[in-house]
Short mmCIF file of C-alpha atoms in Angstrom, two decimals:
data_model
loop_
_atom_site.label_atom_id
_atom_site.label_comp_id
_atom_site.label_asym_id
_atom_site.label_seq_id
_atom_site.Cartn_x
_atom_site.Cartn_y
_atom_site.Cartn_z
CA MET A 1 106.98 179.17 71.19
CA CYS A 2 105.75 179.04 74.74
CA ILE A 3 107.30 177.05 77.54
CA ARG A 4 104.64 174.40 77.40
CA GLU A 5 105.38 173.61 73.78
CA ILE A 6 109.09 173.41 74.48
CA LYS A 7 108.40 171.03 77.30
CA GLU A 8 106.26 168.88 75.03
CA SER A 9 108.89 168.68 72.34
CA VAL A 10 111.63 167.87 74.86
CA ILE A 11 109.58 165.02 76.26
CA GLU A 12 108.75 163.77 72.79
CA PHE A 13 112.40 163.90 71.83
CA PHE A 14 113.41 162.00 74.92
CA ILE A 15 110.86 159.25 74.32
CA LYS A 16 111.90 158.93 70.70
CA ILE A 17 115.57 158.69 71.62
CA SER A 18 114.85 156.00 74.22
CA GLY A 19 113.17 153.95 71.56
CA PHE A 20 115.97 154.29 69.07
CA ILE A 21 118.65 153.59 71.69
CA ILE A 22 117.32 150.04 72.07
CA ILE A 23 117.81 149.39 68.39
CA LEU A 24 121.23 150.99 68.55
CA PHE A 25 122.28 148.78 71.48
CA VAL A 26 121.23 145.56 69.80
CA PHE A 27 123.06 146.61 66.68
CA LEU A 28 126.20 147.59 68.62
CA ILE A 29 126.27 144.31 70.52
CA PHE A 30 126.03 142.46 67.25
CA LEU A 31 128.86 144.51 65.74
CA PHE A 32 130.97 144.06 68.84
CA LEU A 33 130.58 140.28 68.71
CA LEU A 34 131.12 140.18 64.98
CA ASN A 35 134.21 142.38 65.19
CA ASP A 36 136.08 140.01 67.49
CA ALA A 37 134.58 136.83 66.09
CA VAL A 38 135.82 137.44 62.54
CA LEU A 39 139.38 137.68 63.84
CA LEU A 40 139.22 133.93 64.56
CA PHE A 41 138.68 133.16 60.93
CA LYS A 42 141.93 134.81 59.82
CA ASP A 43 143.76 131.73 61.09
CA PHE A 44 141.02 129.18 61.62
CA PRO A 45 138.80 128.11 58.70
CA LEU A 46 135.13 129.03 59.08
CA LYS A 47 134.09 125.68 57.67
CA GLU A 48 135.93 123.82 60.41
CA PHE A 49 134.36 126.05 63.05
CA ILE A 50 130.85 125.30 61.86
CA PHE A 51 131.27 121.62 61.04
CA GLY A 52 134.11 120.61 63.32
CA LYS A 53 133.23 117.95 65.84
CA ARG A 54 136.06 118.64 68.28
CA TRP A 55 136.27 121.50 70.72
CA LEU A 56 139.85 121.34 72.04
CA PRO A 57 140.93 124.93 72.59
CA ILE A 58 144.23 124.29 74.37
CA SER A 59 145.53 121.31 72.43
CA ASN A 60 148.20 121.78 69.81
CA PRO A 61 146.97 122.53 67.22
CA PRO A 62 143.71 123.73 68.79
CA HIS A 63 140.31 122.67 67.48
CA PHE A 64 137.37 125.00 67.59
CA GLY A 65 134.57 122.83 66.24
CA ILE A 66 131.25 124.18 67.47
CA VAL A 67 129.14 121.09 66.68
CA PRO A 68 129.37 119.47 70.15
CA LEU A 69 128.46 122.73 71.88
CA LEU A 70 125.68 123.52 69.48
CA LEU A 71 124.22 120.04 69.83
CA GLY A 72 124.62 120.28 73.59
CA SER A 73 122.58 123.46 73.66
CA LEU A 74 119.98 122.07 71.27
CA TYR A 75 119.59 118.81 73.18
CA VAL A 76 119.16 120.49 76.52
CA THR A 77 116.80 123.12 75.10
CA PHE A 78 114.74 120.59 73.19
CA PHE A 79 114.16 118.33 76.19
CA ALA A 80 113.57 121.24 78.53
CA THR A 81 110.92 122.51 76.10
CA ILE A 82 109.27 119.09 75.86
CA ILE A 83 109.02 119.02 79.63
CA CYS A 84 107.94 122.56 80.37
CA VAL A 85 105.50 123.35 77.55
CA PRO A 86 102.78 120.82 78.39
CA VAL A 87 103.21 121.31 82.10
CA GLY A 88 103.25 125.09 81.70
CA ILE A 89 100.14 125.28 79.53
CA ALA A 90 98.27 122.82 81.70
CA SER A 91 99.00 124.77 84.85
CA ALA A 92 98.14 128.05 83.15
CA LEU A 93 94.77 126.54 82.19
CA PHE A 94 94.28 125.27 85.70
CA ILE A 95 95.09 128.61 87.27
CA ALA A 96 93.07 130.67 84.81
CA GLU A 97 89.99 128.51 84.38
CA ILE A 98 89.63 125.78 86.94
CA ALA A 99 91.25 126.62 90.27
CA PRO A 100 89.09 128.30 92.90
CA LYS A 101 90.13 131.82 93.79
CA PHE A 102 92.10 131.11 96.96
CA LEU A 103 94.07 128.32 95.30
CA ARG A 104 94.75 130.54 92.31
CA ASN A 105 96.32 133.19 94.51
CA ILE A 106 98.46 130.65 96.35
CA LEU A 107 99.65 129.11 93.09
CA LYS A 108 100.44 132.47 91.57
CA SER A 109 102.58 133.53 94.49
CA PHE A 110 104.43 130.22 94.41
CA ILE A 111 105.13 130.71 90.73
CA GLU A 112 106.54 134.13 91.52
CA ILE A 113 108.77 132.58 94.15
CA LEU A 114 109.90 129.96 91.65
CA ALA A 115 110.78 132.73 89.22
CA SER A 116 112.86 134.50 91.81
CA ILE A 117 115.01 131.53 92.83
CA PRO A 118 118.59 132.28 91.74
CA SER A 119 119.84 129.80 89.16
CA VAL A 120 122.84 128.95 91.38
CA VAL A 121 120.44 127.57 93.96
CA LEU A 122 118.73 125.41 91.35
CA GLY A 123 122.19 124.26 90.29
CA PHE A 124 122.83 123.15 93.86
CA VAL A 125 119.59 121.22 93.90
CA GLY A 126 120.72 119.57 90.68
CA ILE A 127 124.12 118.59 92.03
CA VAL A 128 123.02 117.42 95.44
CA TRP A 129 119.67 115.85 94.73
CA LEU A 130 118.38 115.64 91.15
CA GLY A 131 121.65 114.42 89.59
CA PRO A 132 122.18 111.54 92.04
CA PHE A 133 118.48 110.73 91.90
CA LEU A 134 118.50 110.41 88.10
CA LYS A 135 121.73 108.45 88.26
CA ASP A 136 120.18 105.90 90.59
CA THR A 137 116.78 105.60 88.96
CA LEU A 138 118.02 105.50 85.36
CA LYS A 139 121.22 103.56 86.18
CA LEU A 140 123.51 106.12 84.56
CA ASN A 141 127.28 106.44 84.81
CA THR A 142 126.85 109.96 86.09
CA GLY A 143 123.97 112.15 87.12
CA MET A 144 125.73 115.18 85.67
CA CYS A 145 124.09 114.90 82.27
CA GLY A 146 121.87 116.67 79.81
CA LEU A 147 118.65 115.42 81.32
CA THR A 148 119.42 116.89 84.73
CA GLY A 149 120.02 120.22 83.05
CA SER A 150 116.82 119.91 81.02
CA PHE A 151 114.72 119.33 84.12
CA LEU A 152 116.14 122.33 85.91
CA LEU A 153 115.89 124.55 82.87
CA ALA A 154 112.29 123.48 82.43
CA LEU A 155 111.70 124.55 86.00
CA MET A 156 113.25 127.92 85.23
CA ALA A 157 111.18 128.46 82.11
CA LEU A 158 107.92 127.45 83.76
CA PRO A 159 107.12 130.76 85.47
CA THR A 160 107.53 132.66 82.20
CA ILE A 161 105.37 130.20 80.27
CA ILE A 162 102.71 129.95 82.95
CA SER A 163 102.24 133.62 83.62
CA ILE A 164 102.19 134.74 79.99
CA SER A 165 99.93 131.86 78.91
CA GLU A 166 97.64 132.59 81.82
CA ASP A 167 97.33 136.21 80.72
CA ALA A 168 96.49 135.05 77.23
CA ILE A 169 93.89 132.58 78.50
CA ILE A 170 92.27 135.10 80.82
CA SER A 171 91.95 137.63 78.03
CA VAL A 172 89.89 135.27 75.87
CA PRO A 173 86.50 137.01 75.73
CA LYS A 174 83.91 135.57 78.07
CA SER A 175 81.41 135.64 75.24
CA PHE A 176 83.32 132.85 73.47
CA LYS A 177 82.89 130.62 76.46
CA GLU A 178 79.22 131.55 76.73
CA ALA A 179 78.73 130.65 73.09
CA ALA A 180 80.36 127.26 73.61
CA PHE A 181 78.39 126.48 76.76
CA GLY A 182 75.23 127.70 75.06
CA LEU A 183 75.76 125.15 72.30
CA GLY A 184 76.03 122.42 74.90
CA ALA A 185 79.80 122.07 75.20
CA THR A 186 81.34 120.62 78.33
CA ARG A 187 83.90 122.55 80.26
CA TRP A 188 86.73 120.51 78.78
CA GLN A 189 85.42 120.91 75.22
CA THR A 190 85.16 124.64 75.81
CA LEU A 191 88.73 124.83 77.07
CA TRP A 192 90.16 122.62 74.37
CA ARG A 193 88.23 123.81 71.33
CA VAL A 194 87.57 127.45 72.12
CA VAL A 195 89.73 128.91 74.86
CA LEU A 196 93.07 127.39 73.90
CA PRO A 197 92.83 128.16 70.17
CA SER A 198 91.81 131.74 70.92
CA ALA A 199 94.73 132.15 73.29
CA SER A 200 97.16 130.41 70.96
CA SER A 201 99.07 133.49 69.84
CA GLY A 202 99.79 134.49 73.42
CA ILE A 203 100.70 130.94 74.32
CA ILE A 204 103.12 130.71 71.41
CA ALA A 205 104.74 133.93 72.57
CA ALA A 206 105.01 132.44 76.06
CA ILE A 207 106.68 129.31 74.72
CA MET A 208 109.12 131.32 72.64
CA LEU A 209 110.08 133.49 75.59
CA GLY A 210 110.50 130.34 77.67
CA ILE A 211 112.79 128.82 75.03
CA GLY A 212 114.75 132.05 74.90
CA ARG A 213 115.21 131.83 78.63
CA VAL A 214 116.35 128.21 78.41
CA ILE A 215 118.85 128.66 75.62
CA GLY A 216 120.48 131.66 77.26
CA GLU A 217 120.72 130.19 80.74
CA THR A 218 124.28 129.56 81.85
CA MET A 219 124.79 128.87 85.52
CA VAL A 220 122.54 125.84 85.92
CA VAL A 221 123.84 124.04 82.85
CA MET A 222 127.40 124.77 83.84
CA MET A 223 126.81 123.23 87.24
CA VAL A 224 124.88 120.09 86.33
CA THR A 225 125.46 118.97 82.75
CA GLY A 226 128.97 117.63 83.23
CA ASN A 227 130.54 120.07 80.78
CA ALA A 228 132.05 117.46 78.48
CA PRO A 229 132.55 119.11 75.07
CA LEU A 230 131.75 115.93 73.19
CA VAL A 231 129.12 115.32 70.56
CA PRO A 232 126.28 113.97 72.74
CA LYS A 233 124.81 110.68 71.59
CA SER A 234 121.87 110.98 73.96
CA ILE A 235 120.41 113.33 76.50
CA LEU A 236 121.61 110.94 79.22
CA GLN A 237 125.27 111.78 78.57
CA PRO A 238 127.32 114.65 79.91
CA LEU A 239 127.36 117.53 77.47
CA ARG A 240 128.23 121.16 77.30
CA THR A 241 126.26 124.11 76.01
CA LEU A 242 127.34 127.23 74.16
CA THR A 243 126.71 129.41 77.18
CA ALA A 244 128.62 127.23 79.62
CA THR A 245 131.58 127.20 77.25
CA ILE A 246 131.83 130.96 77.14
CA ALA A 247 131.35 131.37 80.87
CA GLY A 248 133.75 128.58 81.75
CA GLU A 249 136.58 129.43 79.41
CA MET A 250 136.52 133.19 79.14
CA GLY A 251 138.50 133.56 82.34
CA GLU A 252 141.38 131.44 81.16
CA ALA A 253 141.54 132.52 77.53
CA ILE A 254 144.34 134.99 76.88
CA SER A 255 142.93 138.24 75.58
CA GLY A 256 143.59 138.51 71.85
CA SER A 257 144.35 134.82 71.42
CA GLU A 258 142.68 132.49 68.96
CA HIS A 259 140.80 130.89 71.86
CA TYR A 260 139.55 134.30 72.95
CA PHE A 261 138.18 135.06 69.48
CA ALA A 262 136.68 131.59 69.23
CA LEU A 263 134.60 132.30 72.33
CA PHE A 264 133.35 135.48 70.69
CA ALA A 265 132.39 133.43 67.67
CA VAL A 266 130.44 131.11 69.97
CA GLY A 267 128.74 134.17 71.41
CA LEU A 268 127.86 135.32 67.92
CA VAL A 269 126.28 131.95 67.16
CA LEU A 270 124.24 132.22 70.37
CA PHE A 271 123.15 135.70 69.39
CA ILE A 272 122.04 134.50 65.97
CA ILE A 273 120.10 131.59 67.47
CA THR A 274 118.17 133.82 69.85
CA PHE A 275 117.58 136.25 67.02
CA ILE A 276 116.10 133.45 64.90
CA ILE A 277 113.88 132.31 67.76
CA ASN A 278 112.55 135.81 68.21
CA PHE A 279 112.07 136.20 64.51
CA LEU A 280 110.14 132.92 64.34
CA SER A 281 107.92 133.95 67.21
CA VAL A 282 107.09 137.21 65.47
CA ILE A 283 106.17 135.30 62.31
CA LEU A 284 104.09 132.79 64.26
CA LEU A 285 102.34 135.55 66.15
CA SER A 286 101.44 137.48 63.04
CA ARG A 287 100.28 134.34 61.32
CA SER A 288 98.03 133.26 64.15
CA LYS A 289 96.47 136.72 64.22
CA LYS A 290 95.18 136.39 60.66
CA MET B 1 45.06 130.06 76.60
CA GLU B 2 44.46 128.32 73.33
CA PHE B 3 47.75 126.46 72.93
CA PHE B 4 49.76 123.71 74.51
CA PRO B 5 52.82 125.50 75.93
CA LYS B 6 56.28 124.63 74.65
CA ILE B 7 57.80 126.05 77.79
CA GLU B 8 55.98 126.54 81.03
CA THR B 9 57.36 127.97 84.25
CA ARG B 10 55.77 127.28 87.60
CA ASN B 11 56.49 129.57 90.52
CA LEU B 12 59.95 130.27 89.23
CA ASN B 13 62.12 132.25 91.63
CA LEU B 14 65.74 133.14 91.18
CA TYR B 15 68.12 134.73 93.67
CA TYR B 16 71.56 136.19 93.13
CA GLY B 17 72.81 135.75 96.67
CA SER B 18 70.10 137.51 98.65
CA PHE B 19 68.84 139.60 95.73
CA SER B 20 65.61 138.32 94.32
CA ALA B 21 65.94 138.64 90.54
CA LEU B 22 62.88 136.67 89.46
CA LYS B 23 59.75 136.64 91.54
CA ASN B 24 57.26 133.88 91.12
CA ILE B 25 57.21 133.76 87.35
CA ASN B 26 54.43 131.77 85.73
CA ILE B 27 54.54 131.94 81.98
CA LYS B 28 53.40 129.70 79.14
CA ILE B 29 55.33 130.07 75.94
CA PRO B 30 53.39 129.14 72.77
CA PRO B 31 55.01 126.78 70.28
CA LYS B 32 56.19 127.96 66.86
CA GLU B 33 55.59 131.57 67.64
CA ILE B 34 57.80 134.50 68.46
CA THR B 35 57.40 135.50 72.07
CA ALA B 36 58.91 138.81 73.10
CA ILE B 37 59.96 139.62 76.64
CA ILE B 38 60.05 143.36 77.16
CA GLY B 39 60.79 145.60 80.10
CA PRO B 40 63.29 148.14 81.37
CA SER B 41 66.94 147.33 82.04
CA GLY B 42 67.54 145.12 85.04
CA CYS B 43 63.97 143.85 85.17
CA GLY B 44 65.15 140.25 84.89
CA LYS B 45 64.19 139.50 81.30
CA SER B 46 67.62 138.18 80.36
CA THR B 47 67.77 136.23 83.59
CA LEU B 48 64.44 134.61 82.76
CA LEU B 49 65.65 133.77 79.27
CA ARG B 50 68.78 132.20 80.69
CA CYS B 51 66.67 129.93 82.89
CA PHE B 52 65.30 128.16 79.82
CA ASN B 53 68.67 126.66 78.89
CA ARG B 54 70.12 126.82 82.39
CA MET B 55 72.85 129.28 81.47
CA ASN B 56 72.45 130.66 84.97
CA ASP B 57 74.18 127.51 86.18
CA LEU B 58 77.44 129.15 85.15
CA ILE B 59 77.05 131.99 87.63
CA GLU B 60 78.12 131.45 91.20
CA ASN B 61 75.74 132.09 94.04
CA VAL B 62 72.53 131.57 92.09
CA LYS B 63 69.60 129.83 93.70
CA ILE B 64 66.55 128.78 91.74
CA THR B 65 63.24 127.46 93.02
CA GLY B 66 60.19 126.39 91.05
CA GLU B 67 59.98 124.55 87.77
CA VAL B 68 60.61 125.09 84.11
CA ILE B 69 58.77 122.50 82.07
CA ILE B 70 59.91 121.77 78.55
CA ASP B 71 58.26 118.81 76.80
CA ASN B 72 56.67 117.59 80.03
CA LYS B 73 59.94 117.56 81.91
CA ASN B 74 61.25 119.88 84.58
CA ILE B 75 64.64 120.92 83.28
CA PHE B 76 65.97 121.37 86.81
CA ASP B 77 65.47 117.66 87.54
CA LYS B 78 68.64 115.82 88.42
CA ASN B 79 68.35 113.32 85.59
CA VAL B 80 68.12 115.98 82.88
CA ASN B 81 71.06 115.96 80.49
CA LEU B 82 72.20 119.56 80.58
CA LEU B 83 74.22 119.31 77.38
CA ASN B 84 71.27 117.92 75.42
CA LEU B 85 69.04 120.58 76.91
CA ARG B 86 71.32 123.29 75.57
CA ARG B 87 71.40 121.59 72.22
CA ASN B 88 67.61 121.60 72.07
CA VAL B 89 67.30 125.11 73.44
CA GLY B 90 69.77 127.15 71.45
CA MET B 91 70.85 130.63 72.42
CA VAL B 92 71.89 133.72 70.52
CA PHE B 93 73.54 136.50 72.49
CA GLN B 94 73.56 140.26 72.51
CA ARG B 95 76.87 140.65 70.75
CA PRO B 96 77.66 138.29 67.91
CA ASN B 97 80.05 135.90 69.61
CA VAL B 98 81.41 133.87 66.76
CA PHE B 99 84.57 132.01 67.66
CA ASP B 100 87.87 133.45 66.51
CA ALA B 101 88.07 130.78 63.81
CA SER B 102 86.76 129.96 60.37
CA VAL B 103 83.09 129.99 59.40
CA TYR B 104 83.40 126.24 58.94
CA TYR B 105 84.80 125.76 62.44
CA ASN B 106 82.00 127.83 63.92
CA LEU B 107 79.32 125.82 62.18
CA THR B 108 80.79 122.39 62.85
CA PHE B 109 81.57 123.13 66.50
CA GLY B 110 78.21 121.88 67.74
CA ILE B 111 78.26 118.86 65.44
CA LYS B 112 81.66 117.87 66.77
CA ILE B 113 81.00 118.35 70.46
CA HIS B 114 77.78 116.37 70.27
CA ARG B 115 79.30 113.83 67.84
CA LEU B 116 76.25 114.14 65.59
CA MET B 117 77.80 113.12 62.30
CA ARG B 118 81.10 111.98 60.89
CA ASN B 119 80.42 111.81 57.19
CA LYS B 120 81.95 114.82 55.44
CA ASN B 121 79.23 115.05 52.82
CA LYS B 122 76.53 115.02 55.46
CA ILE B 123 78.34 117.72 57.39
CA ASN B 124 78.63 119.83 54.27
CA ASP B 125 74.91 119.34 53.59
CA ALA B 126 74.11 120.43 57.13
CA ILE B 127 76.29 123.51 56.71
CA GLN B 128 74.54 124.42 53.49
CA MET B 129 71.10 123.91 55.04
CA SER B 130 71.85 126.01 58.06
CA LEU B 131 73.44 128.81 56.05
CA GLU B 132 70.52 128.77 53.62
CA GLY B 133 68.24 128.89 56.64
CA VAL B 134 69.73 132.19 57.72
CA GLY B 135 70.18 133.55 54.19
CA LEU B 136 73.95 133.43 54.20
CA TRP B 137 74.69 130.59 51.82
CA ASN B 138 75.24 132.73 48.74
CA ASP B 139 77.45 135.14 50.67
CA LEU B 140 79.55 132.58 52.46
CA LYS B 141 79.65 129.43 50.35
CA ASP B 142 83.08 130.40 49.01
CA LYS B 143 84.29 131.84 52.30
CA LEU B 144 83.90 128.90 54.65
CA LYS B 145 87.61 129.02 55.43
CA LYS B 146 87.51 132.71 56.24
CA ASN B 147 87.77 133.84 59.85
CA ALA B 148 84.25 134.61 61.03
CA ARG B 149 85.38 137.60 63.07
CA TYR B 150 86.07 139.49 59.85
CA LEU B 151 82.51 139.26 58.59
CA PRO B 152 80.16 142.24 58.95
CA LEU B 153 78.37 142.24 62.31
CA GLU B 154 75.02 141.38 60.79
CA GLN B 155 76.48 138.34 59.06
CA GLN B 156 78.20 137.37 62.29
CA GLN B 157 74.88 137.43 64.10
CA ARG B 158 73.26 135.39 61.34
CA LEU B 159 76.12 132.94 61.61
CA CYS B 160 75.47 132.68 65.35
CA ILE B 161 71.87 131.76 64.53
CA ALA B 162 73.06 129.27 61.90
CA ARG B 163 75.42 127.77 64.46
CA VAL B 164 72.38 127.13 66.65
CA ILE B 165 69.97 125.80 64.03
CA ILE B 166 72.50 123.36 62.60
CA LEU B 167 71.87 121.38 65.80
CA ASN B 168 68.12 121.13 65.08
CA PRO B 169 66.93 122.74 68.28
CA LYS B 170 63.26 123.01 69.19
CA ILE B 171 63.60 126.39 70.82
CA ILE B 172 65.78 129.41 70.06
CA LEU B 173 66.44 132.02 72.73
CA LEU B 174 67.63 135.43 71.60
CA ASP B 175 68.97 137.95 74.08
CA GLU B 176 68.68 141.37 72.44
CA PRO B 177 70.18 140.00 69.24
CA CYS B 178 69.99 143.31 67.37
CA SER B 179 71.35 145.68 69.97
CA THR B 180 74.71 146.03 68.22
CA LEU B 181 73.25 146.21 64.71
CA ASP B 182 72.17 149.17 62.60
CA PRO B 183 68.47 149.57 61.67
CA ILE B 184 68.77 147.94 58.25
CA ALA B 185 70.62 144.92 59.62
CA THR B 186 68.06 144.78 62.42
CA LEU B 187 65.20 144.59 59.91
CA LYS B 188 66.97 141.78 58.06
CA ILE B 189 67.39 139.77 61.26
CA GLU B 190 63.74 140.39 62.08
CA GLU B 191 62.69 139.08 58.67
CA LEU B 192 64.79 136.02 59.34
CA LEU B 193 63.15 135.44 62.72
CA LYS B 194 59.68 135.68 61.16
CA LYS B 195 60.69 132.99 58.72
CA LEU B 196 62.26 130.80 61.41
CA LYS B 197 59.15 130.77 63.60
CA GLU B 198 57.58 128.32 61.17
CA ASP B 199 59.99 125.69 62.45
CA TYR B 200 61.09 126.88 65.86
CA THR B 201 59.72 128.28 69.06
CA ILE B 202 61.42 131.62 69.44
CA ILE B 203 61.79 133.75 72.53
CA ILE B 204 63.36 137.13 72.14
CA VAL B 205 64.35 139.55 74.85
CA THR B 206 64.34 143.08 73.59
CA HIS B 207 64.65 146.65 74.70
CA ASN B 208 63.06 147.77 71.55
CA MET B 209 59.28 147.88 71.82
CA GLN B 210 58.79 148.53 68.13
CA GLN B 211 60.73 145.38 67.49
CA ALA B 212 58.51 143.40 69.82
CA ALA B 213 55.43 144.86 68.15
CA ARG B 214 56.75 144.13 64.67
CA ILE B 215 57.70 140.51 65.03
CA SER B 216 56.16 138.84 68.06
CA GLY B 217 52.84 137.07 68.40
CA TRP B 218 52.94 137.08 72.17
CA SER B 219 54.57 139.47 74.60
CA GLY B 220 55.44 139.46 78.26
CA PHE B 221 56.12 142.62 80.18
CA MET B 222 58.48 142.38 83.14
CA LEU B 223 59.26 144.85 85.87
CA LEU B 224 61.59 144.44 88.84
CA GLY B 225 61.71 140.67 88.54
CA GLU B 226 57.98 140.18 88.12
CA LEU B 227 56.02 139.18 85.07
CA ILE B 228 53.41 141.91 85.04
CA GLU B 229 51.45 140.86 82.04
CA PHE B 230 51.56 138.21 79.36
CA ASN B 231 49.26 138.19 76.38
CA ARG B 232 48.99 138.47 72.64
CA THR B 233 51.25 141.26 71.45
CA LYS B 234 48.31 143.03 69.83
CA ILE B 235 46.53 143.21 73.16
CA ILE B 236 49.62 144.19 75.13
CA PHE B 237 50.25 147.10 72.81
CA THR B 238 46.68 148.26 72.31
CA ASN B 239 44.74 147.31 75.36
CA PRO B 240 46.92 146.26 78.31
CA THR B 241 45.19 145.36 81.53
CA ASP B 242 47.87 146.56 83.89
CA SER B 243 48.52 150.29 84.18
CA ARG B 244 52.26 149.70 84.56
CA THR B 245 52.36 147.97 81.19
CA GLU B 246 50.53 150.87 79.67
CA ASP B 247 52.93 153.36 81.26
CA TYR B 248 55.89 151.47 79.84
CA ILE B 249 54.65 151.01 76.30
CA THR B 250 53.45 154.57 76.06
CA GLY B 251 56.94 155.64 77.06
CA ARG B 252 56.16 157.14 80.44
CA PHE B 253 59.19 155.35 81.91
CA GLY B 254 61.88 152.89 80.91
#
């Protein structure tokens, strides 16, 4: 075997290993979470963890009901998605199809800047401005509520949604648009009936990635949602998400305690949720490709 | 000329920026005939074709002077309804450009955007008529839900033609419609065009001189943005007046 062939096989081996390592890491993280999470259920019933409506980790006896946290995460994610999906797709359409070139470049660089703003800074904006503003305009008891978090999370998900949707829209073949115009379609009809459907798989992927971003985000929600581990009755109340719970309580939980394991269980739930979202997006993508 | 022209251009000039792509074109297209526009690449034949349904409007930096008269009206007039024009002057492109959607969606697209009919039965009748018109009904009547991009290329191109004729146009423009098809599929499309000329005025741009000779009644030869010669295809191919036409059709260049 000559040196060149050895080189080739080394490179091939390295590339293969890199691919497998990703799978290995995901699997290890899952095992790691599972390993500590199951320890909770030696003393604390699984049923009460899943259906319990009270999260009181330092009361006596402690309650580790995940329902308020889960609902908190779902509420915030749901409203953030409702806000950012239409706005995101509309601006992607504008940037890809309507805006003149100079405006397109300006908008794209602003979106990049938006993406690079640290979440702590957005949290500040929420505390100092958006929270009080919502409190005054909606006459709330406190501005530190789910809606404030949803707005900021929507802002954080926007760059992801816009840039991936824009890619999808731009890659719609020009010939489709020509066909539509040739049949006498207006610009709007062409966008709505031809461009958007053809880009739908990419747009769905963009939305899913945006949702993934939203559900995993920690700092902003910890700063602005009020962190009350109560079952939220509406998005206008203070609530607390899964992520904020882990981040907020991990420091004070004694290593090896029930509380400590409960936080791992919360992490496991978060892991499973993101896994499901990814799984759904893969299914949706493959379905829309048919 | 012994016909009343369906399309007539008067001193038509077109510029891409400062480049003069069409130079003083005067052509009279006969009704219910196949007219072929031939010439080497870049001679402006597609550009001319795209003037007839104003597809050039989509390109930036295009300037057009002169007139294109269809049914006694200059289509560049301000009060012309561009969308109706494109409905009446349908276009079929080089590559089959069916939408990434079902056969049904492709066919009903024009009906929906022009709000031609609502009644489902009428729509289904129109679909059947148009598919029968292009000889696809037997192949596709059970596959209307199927994604059109998965059909064979020849069927896709037929579907593109069906998508146009479902709107009842007067004129069909075809821009090298067979360039991506194999010879057998090409012959089938040509047969179809011969049949369609009974109802429609057809203009076809083609690279393929044999194709022009086989199907067209009239031919125009273009070179560097000029219309060199326009006459009955028989005359163009047997006894052209201009030496450049003769050079081209005898294969001395192009």
